[in-house]
Amino acid sequence: MTDQSEITHDDRPPVDEGAPKVGEPKEWASGLPAVVSTVKHVLRDTGPVRGTKALKLLNQPGGFDCPSCAWPDPEHRSFAEFCENGAKATASEVMSRTIGRKFFAEHSVADLAAESDHWHDRQGRLAEPMLLDEGGTHYRPISWDDAFTLMADELNTLPSPNDAIFYTSGRTSNEAAFLYQLFVRHFGTNNLPDCSNMCHESSGAALGAAIGIGKGTVSLDDIHDADTVICVGQNPGTNHPRMLSALETAVENGASIVAINPLKEAGLLAFAHPQKPKGLLGRATDLASQYLQVRVNGDMALFRGLAKAIVAAGDVDRAFVDEHTSGATEYLAAVEATEWSEVEAKSGVTRGEIEELAGTVARGKKRLVTCWAMGLTQHRNAVDTIREVVNVHLLLGAVGRPGAGLCPVRGHSNVQGDRTMGIFEKMPAWFHDRIDEVFEFESPRASGHDTVDAIVAMHDEPDKVFFGLGGNFAQATPDTDFTARALRNCSLTVHVSTKLNRSHLVPGRRALILPCLGRSEADEQEGGPQFVTSENSMGIVQQSQGRLTPPSEHLRSEVSIVAALATATIGDTSTIRWSELAGDYRRIRALIEQVVPGFEGYDDRARVEGGFALPNGAKERTWKTATGLAEFAAPPLSVFEPSDPNRLVLQTSRSHDQFNTTIYGLDDRYRGVKGQRRLIYLNAGDMAARGLSAMDVVDITSYWTVDDGSVEERRAERFVAVPFDTPAGTAMAYFPEANALVPIGSKADVSGTPTSKAIEIDVTRSP
């Protein structure tokens, strides 16, 4: 047996010994508390003048797109078209306080690693490029020119271009992403892992196979006009708060909201709109009319049961199925062969509850929208589960008509746009063909590394170069200790960042921190003020232009950094003048027009208020699949089961005081917790069975059976046990603190997404 707990934990966040304050979970989201929290964070981080100016520009025409999620803007925007978390993200980004050579001279890497992620975020904006020398204990300043020379020398002396890893965060703009992938492919590799590999990769794989496009098929109007909206495996109150106003509108228009989630979450129960008088008074609109507390990973079985009930009630849209789909006969046979006893056992939901849901979705014009997030995508059977969601929609004909469709809700603000721009380790042949034709070089065709494969490659093969365009790779990825060893095995690690984060403290032999502009800040280049674009969850491309003065004169835009790196590494070509592209982003958009379908007249259309929609064949019922039809799938039902029935299934999740790995505070207001993040939420019966009481300090051990049959163990120490309304046998802890428990080898079939929502664990009282 391999015991992963024997390795060092020095690269993990420090254990906070402080006891949390635990009260009752809230029964509705937003309202006056959200306003108070927003004001507190803005005043604390930015001051009233800079903070107010930033919020006036947030999600407004001529302003900048919110960095905290990819939820679309409504047609008619309010004066405060942002949510509490968007305000927190903006306040964090627009800090005028900076850290540079003096700060890093006073704090060694070891000292910084001993501080918490929350402390890191509070220190201020990175002010200048910094280098950690081989054997060094402190970062020191380095000029931009010397930094680019160092990176180019490292890249050009690699035995193969495939020994470089080029990671991308979903906050990267379309312009930076396109230029980045162009440089990487010209350099000679498809090693372009990104954050989508860890979140919605399963959605893209499932939707691409089923309906011919790896994106959602709905608009905001479809949600407003739906008869039923199912929210499954997501917590919009914390992760996509602006979605709550769309759900409220749907309810006011007569829709039923159905929540499917293991934990009871305030943002799915009710919403008090903070921009309406009744909302400020705490008078909330009820959202979920039915709340199904499915067992962790029981969603596939639940949707199979939903299909069974729809078929039994005679609610199948036969005309749509016959004209637009393939594989219906096989799927209907699988539905008939599935016993209700199996559905109930695997889902944890009763037949009666599922039949009630079937009656809801089949009412009216069968206008059904299903929204989902990580609760579906981060499982071994994630692709099969999402295919089952699609199956239900195909039975009802609920794709490609008003008020109906599929809605994967993205997290990062431009993770969908990055993929559109070519940030993917295995882009289709047509994309490479267009790159070759437009830029007159042969782009590599061999698939590159996704995120998990990149970590394994860095871990197993020394002296690779890691370049991260945004993000916090060491914290966002699974198997914290394994990933730390992988990064330390590199000859050079480079992180383009706005703020200090833990990835800077898990260096290769040498490490660079390159400070960049935030989305809220003015981007002045040779061609004058620049704007960038992003693509939201619903396929709308819109402009984003920062207006604030950058906090340091040494900050460069992501576009500028990529262009300078390309110039230093491969130089200009007959078709690419990197510095000219960086001097005027219109030139980049003109090149995107030539490569990516749907971007005709890109620059002009991006300047129109509201942006423009990209083509989406599924919305027009044009199916770009192998058969030219929407495809049913009929895999056998599956659910994650611990190898030992006495163990629990852990899922990771966010608190309300964070965005991804950025920690704004230590509270989780909606779950009733203050002052601590190192928590594990447990079913009260499971606690009693282990002799645990509320507030006990516990250690968590995860178990993973590898291919040779041996069992690996990973440990995370000193978590506080909190009883919570979650099904028996399930538990929840916060990301990224619990990432150390996610095995590197546990990933979704087809998509390769880490299974952060299905971890076999046990919990024991700490010694």
Coordinates of N, CA, C and O in Angstrom, one line a residue, residues 129-133 138-142 150 492 510-513:
P129 N 8.3 42.6 -12.3 CA 8.7 41.3 -12.5 C 9.7 40.8 -11.4 O 10.5 41.6 -11.0
M130 N 9.6 39.6 -11.0 CA 10.4 39.1 -9.9 C 11.0 37.7 -10.3 O 10.3 36.9 -11.0
L131 N 12.2 37.4 -9.9 CA 12.9 36.2 -10.3 C 13.4 35.5 -9.0 O 13.9 36.2 -8.1
L132 N 13.1 34.2 -8.9 CA 13.7 33.4 -7.8 C 14.8 32.6 -8.5 O 14.6 31.7 -9.3
D133 N 16.1 32.8 -8.1 CA 17.2 32.1 -8.6 C 17.3 30.7 -8.1 O 16.7 30.4 -7.1
H138 N 14.8 34.2 -1.7 CA 13.9 35.3 -1.9 C 13.8 35.7 -3.4 O 14.8 35.5 -4.1
Y139 N 12.6 36.1 -3.8 CA 12.5 36.6 -5.1 C 13.2 38.0 -5.2 O 13.3 38.7 -4.2
R140 N 13.8 38.3 -6.3 CA 14.5 39.6 -6.6 C 13.9 40.2 -7.8 O 13.4 39.5 -8.7
P141 N 14.0 41.5 -8.0 CA 13.5 42.1 -9.2 C 14.4 41.7 -10.5 O 15.6 41.5 -10.4
I142 N 13.7 41.7 -11.6 CA 14.3 41.4 -12.9 C 13.7 42.3 -13.9 O 12.5 42.6 -13.8
L150 N 15.5 35.2 -20.5 CA 15.6 34.0 -19.7 C 14.6 33.0 -20.2 O 15.0 31.8 -20.4
L492 N 12.1 25.6 -14.9 CA 11.6 27.0 -14.8 C 10.1 27.0 -14.7 O 9.4 26.3 -15.5
R510 N 14.2 27.5 -11.0 CA 14.0 29.0 -11.1 C 12.6 29.3 -11.3 O 11.8 28.5 -11.9
A511 N 12.2 30.5 -10.9 CA 10.8 30.9 -11.0 C 10.7 32.3 -11.3 O 11.4 33.2 -10.8
L512 N 9.7 32.7 -12.2 CA 9.4 34.1 -12.6 C 8.0 34.4 -12.2 O 7.1 33.6 -12.4
I513 N 7.8 35.6 -11.7 CA 6.4 36.2 -11.5 C 6.4 37.4 -12.4 O 7.2 38.3 -12.3

